[in-house]
Short mmCIF file of C-alpha atoms in Angstrom, two decimals:
data_model
loop_
_atom_site.label_atom_id
_atom_site.label_comp_id
_atom_site.label_asym_id
_atom_site.label_seq_id
_atom_site.Cartn_x
_atom_site.Cartn_y
_atom_site.Cartn_z
CA MET D 23 -83.94 -22.85 -39.50
CA VAL D 24 -80.73 -24.61 -38.51
CA GLN D 25 -77.89 -22.32 -37.44
CA THR D 26 -74.32 -23.41 -38.01
CA THR D 27 -71.40 -22.15 -36.01
CA ASN D 28 -68.86 -20.04 -37.88
CA PRO D 29 -65.49 -21.89 -37.92
CA TYR D 30 -63.61 -18.69 -38.74
CA THR D 31 -62.31 -16.10 -36.29
CA LEU D 32 -62.89 -12.36 -36.31
CA PHE D 33 -60.25 -9.60 -36.13
CA PHE D 34 -60.30 -9.25 -32.34
CA GLN D 35 -60.39 -13.00 -31.72
CA THR D 36 -57.37 -13.51 -33.96
CA LEU D 37 -55.54 -10.69 -32.17
CA VAL D 38 -56.21 -12.33 -28.78
CA HIS D 39 -54.95 -15.71 -30.07
CA LEU D 40 -51.81 -14.05 -31.47
CA LEU D 41 -51.11 -12.34 -28.14
CA LYS D 42 -51.67 -15.61 -26.25
CA GLY D 43 -49.32 -17.44 -28.63
CA ASN D 44 -46.50 -15.00 -27.83
CA ILE D 45 -46.97 -14.33 -24.11
CA GLY D 46 -45.88 -17.01 -21.64
CA THR D 47 -42.99 -17.81 -19.31
CA GLY D 48 -40.49 -16.11 -21.63
CA LEU D 49 -42.00 -12.74 -20.74
CA LEU D 50 -41.29 -13.23 -17.04
CA GLY D 51 -37.64 -14.07 -17.76
CA LEU D 52 -36.95 -10.88 -19.74
CA PRO D 53 -35.79 -8.75 -16.76
CA LEU D 54 -32.94 -11.23 -16.24
CA ALA D 55 -32.31 -11.15 -19.99
CA VAL D 56 -31.97 -7.35 -19.85
CA LYS D 57 -29.49 -7.79 -17.00
CA ASN D 58 -27.44 -10.10 -19.25
CA ALA D 59 -27.33 -7.39 -21.94
CA GLY D 60 -27.33 -4.14 -19.94
CA ILE D 61 -29.95 -1.53 -19.07
CA VAL D 62 -29.38 0.33 -22.36
CA VAL D 63 -28.21 -2.42 -24.70
CA GLY D 64 -30.96 -4.80 -23.51
CA PRO D 65 -34.05 -2.72 -24.43
CA ILE D 66 -32.48 -1.62 -27.73
CA SER D 67 -31.67 -5.25 -28.57
CA LEU D 68 -35.21 -6.32 -27.68
CA LEU D 69 -36.59 -3.67 -30.05
CA ILE D 70 -34.29 -4.76 -32.90
CA MET D 71 -35.06 -8.43 -32.28
CA GLY D 72 -38.78 -7.67 -32.20
CA ILE D 73 -38.58 -5.88 -35.56
CA ILE D 74 -36.64 -8.77 -37.13
CA ALA D 75 -38.98 -11.41 -35.64
CA VAL D 76 -42.08 -9.61 -36.96
CA HIS D 77 -40.44 -9.19 -40.35
CA CYS D 78 -39.76 -12.94 -40.49
CA MET D 79 -43.38 -13.66 -39.57
CA ASP D 80 -44.45 -11.36 -42.41
CA ILE D 81 -42.06 -13.18 -44.77
CA LEU D 82 -43.73 -16.48 -43.87
CA VAL D 83 -47.19 -15.04 -44.60
CA LYS D 84 -46.05 -13.60 -47.97
CA CYS D 85 -44.44 -16.90 -48.97
CA SER D 86 -47.60 -18.86 -48.13
CA HIS D 87 -49.61 -16.48 -50.33
CA HIS D 88 -47.10 -16.83 -53.16
CA LEU D 89 -47.18 -20.63 -52.94
CA SER D 90 -50.97 -20.88 -52.50
CA THR D 91 -51.35 -22.45 -55.96
CA LYS D 92 -49.73 -25.54 -54.45
CA LYS D 93 -52.12 -25.68 -51.49
CA PRO D 94 -54.71 -23.04 -50.45
CA PHE D 95 -54.23 -23.36 -46.68
CA MET D 96 -50.70 -23.93 -45.48
CA ASP D 97 -48.90 -24.43 -42.23
CA TYR D 98 -45.20 -23.70 -41.68
CA GLY D 99 -44.13 -27.17 -42.83
CA ASP D 100 -46.18 -26.93 -46.03
CA ALA D 101 -44.63 -23.55 -46.90
CA MET D 102 -41.11 -24.88 -46.38
CA GLN D 103 -41.79 -28.01 -48.45
CA TYR D 104 -43.34 -26.19 -51.40
CA GLY D 105 -40.70 -23.46 -51.19
CA LEU D 106 -37.98 -26.04 -51.74
CA GLU D 107 -39.98 -27.49 -54.66
CA VAL D 108 -39.71 -24.23 -56.63
CA GLY D 109 -36.18 -23.33 -55.48
CA PRO D 110 -32.93 -23.20 -57.46
CA ILE D 111 -31.31 -26.42 -56.19
CA PRO D 112 -32.41 -29.60 -58.07
CA PHE D 113 -31.37 -31.90 -55.21
CA LEU D 114 -33.63 -30.04 -52.74
CA ARG D 115 -36.46 -29.92 -55.27
CA ARG D 116 -36.36 -33.73 -55.38
CA HIS D 117 -36.20 -33.96 -51.59
CA SER D 118 -38.53 -31.06 -50.73
CA ILE D 119 -40.22 -33.18 -48.04
CA TRP D 120 -37.07 -32.56 -46.00
CA GLY D 121 -38.27 -28.99 -45.54
CA ARG D 122 -41.37 -30.21 -43.72
CA TRP D 123 -39.33 -32.66 -41.66
CA ILE D 124 -36.92 -29.94 -40.57
CA VAL D 125 -39.75 -27.61 -39.54
CA ASP D 126 -41.57 -30.43 -37.72
CA LEU D 127 -38.35 -31.39 -35.91
CA PHE D 128 -37.76 -27.86 -34.63
CA LEU D 129 -41.46 -27.48 -33.75
CA ILE D 130 -41.25 -30.66 -31.66
CA ILE D 131 -38.05 -29.48 -29.95
CA THR D 132 -39.55 -26.04 -29.32
CA GLN D 133 -42.89 -27.21 -27.95
CA LEU D 134 -41.40 -29.96 -25.77
CA GLY D 135 -38.80 -27.39 -24.66
CA PHE D 136 -41.65 -25.12 -23.58
CA CYS D 137 -43.08 -28.04 -21.60
CA CYS D 138 -39.71 -28.56 -19.86
CA VAL D 139 -39.66 -24.86 -18.97
CA TYR D 140 -43.18 -25.17 -17.54
CA PHE D 141 -42.08 -27.99 -15.21
CA VAL D 142 -39.23 -25.85 -13.87
CA PHE D 143 -41.42 -22.73 -13.62
CA LEU D 144 -44.14 -24.55 -11.68
CA THR D 145 -41.57 -26.08 -9.35
CA ASP D 146 -39.69 -22.83 -8.62
CA ASN D 147 -42.81 -20.80 -7.91
CA VAL D 148 -44.79 -23.37 -5.91
CA LYS D 149 -41.67 -24.32 -3.93
CA GLN D 150 -41.07 -20.66 -3.04
CA VAL D 151 -44.68 -20.28 -1.87
CA VAL D 152 -44.38 -23.40 0.31
CA GLN D 153 -41.00 -22.37 1.74
CA ALA D 154 -42.23 -18.90 2.70
CA ALA D 155 -45.64 -20.04 3.98
CA ASN D 156 -44.76 -19.60 7.67
CA GLY D 157 -43.36 -16.12 7.06
CA THR D 158 -46.02 -14.89 4.67
CA THR D 159 -47.61 -11.65 5.86
CA THR D 160 -50.43 -9.33 4.85
CA ASN D 161 -48.01 -6.41 4.45
CA CYS D 162 -47.14 -5.97 0.76
CA ASN D 163 -45.54 -2.54 1.01
CA TYR D 164 -42.06 -4.02 1.17
CA ASN D 165 -40.49 -7.40 0.74
CA GLU D 166 -39.60 -8.64 4.19
CA THR D 167 -36.76 -11.09 4.57
CA VAL D 168 -38.28 -14.27 5.93
CA VAL D 169 -36.75 -17.50 7.08
CA LEU D 170 -37.61 -20.08 4.44
CA SER D 171 -38.84 -23.38 5.83
CA PRO D 172 -37.01 -26.52 4.75
CA THR D 173 -38.90 -28.36 2.01
CA PHE D 174 -38.46 -31.05 -0.62
CA ASP D 175 -35.82 -30.96 -3.31
CA SER D 176 -37.01 -29.27 -6.54
CA ARG D 177 -36.85 -32.57 -8.40
CA LEU D 178 -39.37 -34.11 -6.01
CA TYR D 179 -41.77 -31.25 -6.76
CA MET D 180 -41.46 -32.08 -10.46
CA LEU D 181 -42.28 -35.72 -9.75
CA CYS D 182 -45.32 -34.57 -7.76
CA PHE D 183 -46.57 -32.55 -10.76
CA LEU D 184 -45.94 -35.44 -13.17
CA PRO D 185 -49.14 -37.50 -12.62
CA PHE D 186 -51.39 -34.43 -12.74
CA ILE D 187 -49.84 -33.16 -15.98
CA THR D 188 -50.04 -36.66 -17.46
CA LEU D 189 -53.78 -36.80 -16.73
CA LEU D 190 -54.14 -33.33 -18.24
CA VAL D 191 -52.62 -34.32 -21.61
CA PHE D 192 -54.94 -37.34 -21.79
CA ILE D 193 -57.53 -34.77 -22.90
CA ARG D 194 -56.97 -35.26 -26.63
CA ASN D 195 -59.51 -32.76 -27.95
CA LEU D 196 -58.66 -29.08 -27.39
CA LYS D 197 -62.39 -28.31 -27.44
CA TYR D 198 -62.70 -29.77 -23.94
CA LEU D 199 -59.76 -27.69 -22.76
CA ALA D 200 -61.30 -24.43 -24.03
CA PRO D 201 -63.01 -23.34 -20.76
CA TRP D 202 -59.88 -24.20 -18.76
CA SER D 203 -57.73 -22.37 -21.28
CA LEU D 204 -59.95 -19.30 -20.91
CA ALA D 205 -59.61 -19.49 -17.12
CA ALA D 206 -55.83 -19.82 -17.51
CA ASN D 207 -55.71 -16.73 -19.75
CA VAL D 208 -57.70 -14.71 -17.20
CA ALA D 209 -55.45 -15.91 -14.35
CA MET D 210 -52.29 -14.95 -16.25
CA LEU D 211 -53.73 -11.56 -17.25
CA ILE D 212 -54.63 -10.73 -13.64
CA SER D 213 -51.16 -11.85 -12.54
CA LEU D 214 -49.44 -9.65 -15.14
CA ILE D 215 -51.48 -6.62 -14.09
CA MET D 216 -50.54 -7.22 -10.45
CA ILE D 217 -46.86 -7.66 -11.38
CA TYR D 218 -46.84 -4.44 -13.40
CA GLN D 219 -48.50 -2.34 -10.72
CA TYR D 220 -45.93 -3.58 -8.19
CA ILE D 221 -42.74 -3.10 -10.22
CA VAL D 222 -43.56 0.44 -11.38
CA ARG D 223 -43.54 1.58 -7.74
CA GLY D 224 -40.36 2.28 -5.79
CA ILE D 225 -37.75 2.26 -8.56
CA HIS D 226 -34.52 3.61 -7.09
CA TYR D 227 -32.96 6.75 -8.56
CA PRO D 228 -30.41 7.55 -9.77
CA VAL D 229 -30.01 4.41 -11.85
CA THR D 230 -26.59 2.86 -11.27
CA LEU D 231 -27.04 -0.28 -13.36
CA PRO D 232 -24.49 -1.02 -16.13
CA TYR D 233 -25.43 0.31 -19.58
CA GLU D 234 -23.98 -2.78 -21.23
CA ALA D 235 -23.16 -6.17 -19.74
CA SER D 236 -20.31 -8.53 -20.49
CA PHE D 237 -20.21 -9.95 -24.01
CA LYS D 238 -20.02 -13.42 -22.42
CA THR D 239 -23.59 -13.12 -21.07
CA TYR D 240 -25.10 -11.58 -24.23
CA PRO D 241 -25.78 -15.02 -25.83
CA LEU D 242 -27.94 -15.83 -22.77
CA PHE D 243 -29.90 -12.64 -23.50
CA PHE D 244 -30.32 -13.74 -27.12
CA GLY D 245 -31.64 -17.18 -26.18
CA THR D 246 -34.16 -15.81 -23.68
CA ALA D 247 -35.33 -13.01 -25.99
CA ILE D 248 -35.86 -15.22 -29.03
CA PHE D 249 -37.61 -17.77 -26.79
CA ALA D 250 -40.05 -15.01 -25.82
CA PHE D 251 -40.59 -13.87 -29.43
CA GLU D 252 -41.03 -17.36 -30.86
CA GLY D 253 -44.70 -17.26 -31.87
CA ILE D 254 -44.08 -17.88 -35.55
CA GLY D 255 -45.57 -21.37 -35.39
CA VAL D 256 -49.08 -19.98 -34.78
CA VAL D 257 -48.99 -17.37 -37.58
CA LEU D 258 -50.25 -19.41 -40.57
CA PRO D 259 -52.83 -21.44 -38.60
CA LEU D 260 -54.30 -18.15 -37.30
CA GLU D 261 -54.42 -16.65 -40.79
CA ASN D 262 -56.06 -19.79 -42.18
CA LYS D 263 -58.80 -19.57 -39.55
CA MET D 264 -59.45 -15.84 -40.02
CA GLN D 265 -62.76 -14.76 -41.56
CA LYS D 266 -61.02 -12.00 -43.55
CA PRO D 267 -57.46 -13.20 -44.20
CA ARG D 268 -56.58 -9.96 -45.99
CA SER D 269 -56.74 -8.22 -42.59
CA PHE D 270 -54.23 -10.61 -41.03
CA ARG D 271 -51.17 -8.47 -41.66
CA THR D 272 -52.87 -5.66 -39.72
CA VAL D 273 -53.52 -8.11 -36.88
CA LEU D 274 -49.92 -9.32 -37.05
CA PHE D 275 -48.33 -5.87 -36.88
CA LEU D 276 -50.75 -4.55 -34.23
CA GLY D 277 -50.38 -7.65 -32.07
CA MET D 278 -46.59 -7.74 -32.28
CA ILE D 279 -46.31 -4.01 -31.51
CA ILE D 280 -48.26 -4.71 -28.30
CA VAL D 281 -46.06 -7.73 -27.54
CA THR D 282 -42.82 -5.82 -28.19
CA VAL D 283 -43.88 -2.89 -25.99
CA LEU D 284 -44.90 -5.34 -23.26
CA TYR D 285 -41.57 -7.17 -23.48
CA ILE D 286 -39.39 -4.06 -23.44
CA SER D 287 -41.33 -2.40 -20.62
CA LEU D 288 -41.46 -5.45 -18.32
CA GLY D 289 -37.85 -6.38 -19.01
CA THR D 290 -36.56 -2.85 -18.40
CA ILE D 291 -38.75 -1.91 -15.43
CA GLY D 292 -38.27 -5.31 -13.80
CA TYR D 293 -34.48 -4.95 -13.97
CA LEU D 294 -34.67 -1.34 -12.73
CA GLN D 295 -36.79 -2.46 -9.77
CA PHE D 296 -34.76 -5.47 -8.60
CA GLY D 297 -31.31 -4.81 -10.10
CA ASP D 298 -28.73 -7.56 -9.70
CA ASN D 299 -31.12 -9.50 -7.44
CA ILE D 300 -33.52 -10.24 -10.31
CA GLY D 301 -34.54 -13.89 -10.44
CA ALA D 302 -34.94 -16.29 -13.35
CA SER D 303 -38.63 -15.34 -13.30
CA ILE D 304 -39.75 -11.97 -12.00
CA THR D 305 -42.45 -13.73 -9.94
CA LEU D 306 -39.66 -15.04 -7.70
CA ASN D 307 -38.88 -11.44 -6.66
CA LEU D 308 -42.40 -10.57 -5.55
CA PRO D 309 -43.03 -9.88 -1.85
CA ASN D 310 -43.83 -12.69 0.58
CA CYS D 311 -47.34 -11.47 1.30
CA TRP D 312 -50.51 -13.38 0.62
CA LEU D 313 -51.54 -11.15 -2.30
CA TYR D 314 -48.38 -11.79 -4.32
CA GLN D 315 -48.15 -15.41 -3.26
CA ALA D 316 -51.60 -15.72 -4.81
CA VAL D 317 -50.22 -14.04 -7.96
CA LYS D 318 -47.51 -16.72 -8.21
CA LEU D 319 -50.10 -19.47 -7.80
CA LEU D 320 -52.45 -17.85 -10.33
CA TYR D 321 -49.73 -17.63 -12.97
CA SER D 322 -48.66 -21.18 -12.13
CA PHE D 323 -52.23 -22.36 -12.72
CA GLY D 324 -52.19 -20.63 -16.09
CA ILE D 325 -48.90 -22.29 -17.02
CA PHE D 326 -50.20 -25.69 -15.84
CA ILE D 327 -53.15 -25.51 -18.25
CA THR D 328 -50.99 -24.04 -21.02
CA TYR D 329 -48.78 -27.15 -20.83
CA ALA D 330 -51.56 -29.16 -22.47
CA VAL D 331 -51.99 -26.56 -25.23
CA GLN D 332 -48.25 -26.49 -26.05
CA PHE D 333 -48.09 -30.29 -25.80
CA TYR D 334 -50.82 -30.60 -28.47
CA VAL D 335 -48.43 -29.72 -31.35
CA PRO D 336 -45.75 -32.44 -30.80
CA ALA D 337 -48.46 -34.94 -29.85
CA GLU D 338 -50.27 -34.35 -33.15
CA ILE D 339 -47.02 -34.99 -35.04
CA LEU D 340 -45.63 -37.96 -33.09
CA VAL D 341 -48.63 -39.88 -31.67
CA PRO D 342 -50.28 -40.68 -35.06
CA LEU D 343 -46.98 -42.18 -36.27
CA ALA D 344 -47.10 -44.73 -33.43
CA VAL D 345 -50.87 -45.31 -33.53
CA SER D 346 -50.82 -46.07 -37.27
CA ARG D 347 -48.55 -49.08 -36.64
CA VAL D 348 -50.98 -50.99 -34.40
CA SER D 349 -54.41 -52.54 -34.82
CA GLU D 350 -57.55 -50.64 -33.90
CA ARG D 351 -57.84 -52.61 -30.67
CA TRP D 352 -54.61 -51.11 -29.32
CA MET D 353 -54.91 -47.59 -30.73
CA LEU D 354 -56.17 -45.92 -27.55
CA ALA D 355 -53.63 -47.68 -25.33
CA VAL D 356 -50.73 -46.74 -27.63
CA ASP D 357 -52.02 -43.15 -27.88
CA LEU D 358 -52.09 -42.73 -24.09
CA LEU D 359 -48.77 -44.55 -23.69
CA CYS D 360 -47.07 -42.18 -26.17
CA ARG D 361 -48.49 -39.14 -24.39
CA THR D 362 -47.31 -40.48 -21.04
CA GLY D 363 -43.84 -41.14 -22.46
CA LEU D 364 -43.53 -37.61 -23.86
CA VAL D 365 -44.60 -36.04 -20.55
CA ILE D 366 -42.09 -38.22 -18.66
CA LEU D 367 -39.42 -37.13 -21.16
CA THR D 368 -40.07 -33.43 -20.50
CA CYS D 369 -40.08 -34.09 -16.75
CA LEU D 370 -36.76 -35.96 -16.90
CA LEU D 371 -35.14 -33.19 -18.95
CA ALA D 372 -36.40 -30.63 -16.43
CA ILE D 373 -34.97 -32.74 -13.58
CA LEU D 374 -31.61 -32.89 -15.36
CA ILE D 375 -31.55 -29.10 -15.91
CA PRO D 376 -33.59 -27.50 -13.07
CA GLU D 377 -32.35 -23.98 -13.94
CA LEU D 378 -35.23 -21.91 -15.32
CA ASP D 379 -33.17 -19.16 -16.97
CA LEU D 380 -30.75 -21.60 -18.62
CA VAL D 381 -33.48 -23.91 -19.89
CA ILE D 382 -35.26 -20.93 -21.47
CA SER D 383 -32.04 -19.70 -23.06
CA LEU D 384 -31.09 -23.18 -24.32
CA VAL D 385 -34.50 -23.88 -25.89
CA GLY D 386 -34.56 -20.40 -27.43
CA SER D 387 -31.06 -20.75 -28.88
CA ILE D 388 -31.51 -24.26 -30.30
CA SER D 389 -34.98 -24.25 -31.81
CA SER D 390 -36.62 -20.83 -31.57
CA SER D 391 -33.73 -19.17 -33.44
CA ALA D 392 -34.13 -21.68 -36.29
CA LEU D 393 -37.89 -21.26 -36.63
CA ALA D 394 -38.04 -17.50 -36.05
CA LEU D 395 -34.83 -16.23 -37.72
CA ILE D 396 -32.95 -18.78 -39.82
CA LEU D 397 -35.61 -20.57 -41.88
CA PRO D 398 -38.01 -17.76 -43.00
CA PRO D 399 -35.36 -15.73 -44.93
CA ILE D 400 -34.12 -18.93 -46.62
CA LEU D 401 -37.73 -19.77 -47.52
CA GLU D 402 -38.23 -16.38 -49.20
CA ILE D 403 -35.08 -16.82 -51.33
CA PHE D 404 -36.35 -20.22 -52.52
CA ALA D 405 -40.04 -19.32 -52.92
CA PHE D 406 -39.40 -16.18 -55.01
CA TYR D 407 -36.45 -17.61 -56.95
CA SER D 408 -38.32 -17.86 -60.27
CA ASP D 409 -39.64 -14.29 -59.92
CA GLY D 410 -36.22 -12.88 -59.18
CA LEU D 411 -35.60 -11.22 -55.83
CA PRO D 412 -33.66 -7.91 -55.86
CA TRP D 413 -30.07 -8.21 -54.65
CA TRP D 414 -30.74 -6.16 -51.53
CA ALA D 415 -33.56 -8.54 -50.46
CA ILE D 416 -31.27 -11.55 -50.88
CA ALA D 417 -28.51 -9.79 -48.92
CA LYS D 418 -30.98 -8.83 -46.17
CA ASN D 419 -32.23 -12.42 -45.89
CA ILE D 420 -28.70 -13.82 -45.74
CA ILE D 421 -27.78 -11.34 -42.96
CA ILE D 422 -30.86 -12.27 -40.90
CA SER D 423 -30.14 -15.99 -41.27
CA ILE D 424 -26.49 -15.44 -40.28
CA ILE D 425 -27.61 -13.48 -37.18
CA GLY D 426 -29.91 -16.38 -36.28
CA PHE D 427 -27.16 -18.95 -36.87
CA VAL D 428 -24.60 -17.04 -34.79
CA GLY D 429 -27.18 -16.73 -32.00
CA PHE D 430 -27.96 -20.44 -32.36
CA VAL D 431 -24.29 -21.46 -31.95
CA THR D 432 -23.18 -18.98 -29.28
CA GLY D 433 -26.43 -19.17 -27.28
CA THR D 434 -26.36 -22.97 -27.22
CA TYR D 435 -22.67 -23.07 -26.29
CA VAL D 436 -22.91 -20.52 -23.46
CA SER D 437 -26.15 -22.05 -22.09
CA ILE D 438 -24.62 -25.55 -21.94
CA GLN D 439 -21.41 -24.11 -20.47
CA GLU D 440 -23.41 -22.37 -17.71
CA ILE D 441 -25.43 -25.51 -17.03
CA VAL D 442 -22.25 -27.56 -16.57
CA LEU D 443 -20.71 -24.83 -14.38
CA ARG D 444 -23.74 -24.54 -12.08
CA ASN D 445 -24.01 -28.31 -11.73
CA SER D 446 -20.33 -28.58 -10.80
CA ILE D 447 -20.76 -25.83 -8.20
CA LYS D 448 -23.82 -27.57 -6.75
CA ASN D 449 -22.01 -30.91 -6.61
CA THR D 450 -19.04 -29.28 -4.86
CA LEU D 451 -21.32 -27.64 -2.29
CA ASN D 452 -23.20 -30.90 -1.70
CA PHE D 453 -19.94 -32.79 -1.30
CA THR D 454 -18.65 -30.17 1.15
CA ALA D 455 -21.89 -30.24 3.14
CA SER D 456 -21.89 -34.05 3.33
CA GLY D 457 -18.24 -33.96 4.47
CA ILE D 458 -19.11 -31.55 7.27
CA LEU D 459 -22.01 -33.72 8.38
#
């Protein structure tokens, strides 16, 4: 008797995939995000943002069910396209394909933005390990101040990672990445456990941190937080692959409760532990002992492998467009050339903006806010137009989209402003140093 493998996922497997789709580098940047909002305002804002983000994910699921007569299994782009088809505006009904194009555009920006963040994260953490190598000790009870050894510029580290990441994305079938992805998940889980057990010890009392931060830094909090919560792109693919799709909403709410608790606890405790000295990633505040240096390298390994997984989405959208324009003889060469070009693009963007916290905030503000907050409420208004939404549902959706749009504008503006400011400060310092020499 021939046994066939079941292509569908069970409850627990779907839950694990949902958690993996939401937990990455954004989590490690949340302590700095809480600093940008305040020790009281930050956690409360994370809770509110988590509730809104989960609600928008649920909206997307409900809309896909409502539009299922158009297509049984939908992704985000399908839902947006068919939503415009049944909406109230004739012009958009005729050009409903624009909905898919908009979603695909923001998905590409988001996923390539993640890849840029990964370049900066890998560089910052590996560079810190190398710099502190001579002063690394076996004593992890306190973080000794060590003299950091001179090393390469961060941009040279990125160029060193470039060929290895390029070879990694040449693996075009995710099936062959599965064992490495599992190893990456285990590495990141171990690292998170080690980070948690360190930061819960030695918090200083009484707490003297500000309850609320300056309004000028709150947009940076918004960008980082929505970057962390932006897992909406995996919602419909996970539901489509589930053995019992009716149970997906339970998976969604359970998984996002776990994610929200994890985000609030790490962001709050991390800021309580390190205060104003908190780094762009909490791993950069860990002690210079071999145990926690290994934690940084373990998480970096996980992020290195995850690059290929995040890269898969834009590659699946863009590479076929180029391959379809050449003969079969050149298909493989063009495929690999496109992948190489996209990796080089993410590396160059990371070189131009080698500031981890600002890159996270910028990507979150530009694309994650659109996918997670702005588009789902608009989709619900269009998809349920013929059925008649109650006035309060329309008002609620408009408010959520406005919140997302305000965060999009202010977060993008403040992030770019900070990037320009930091670059000008660096250039001034470099000019001063060269003048002294």
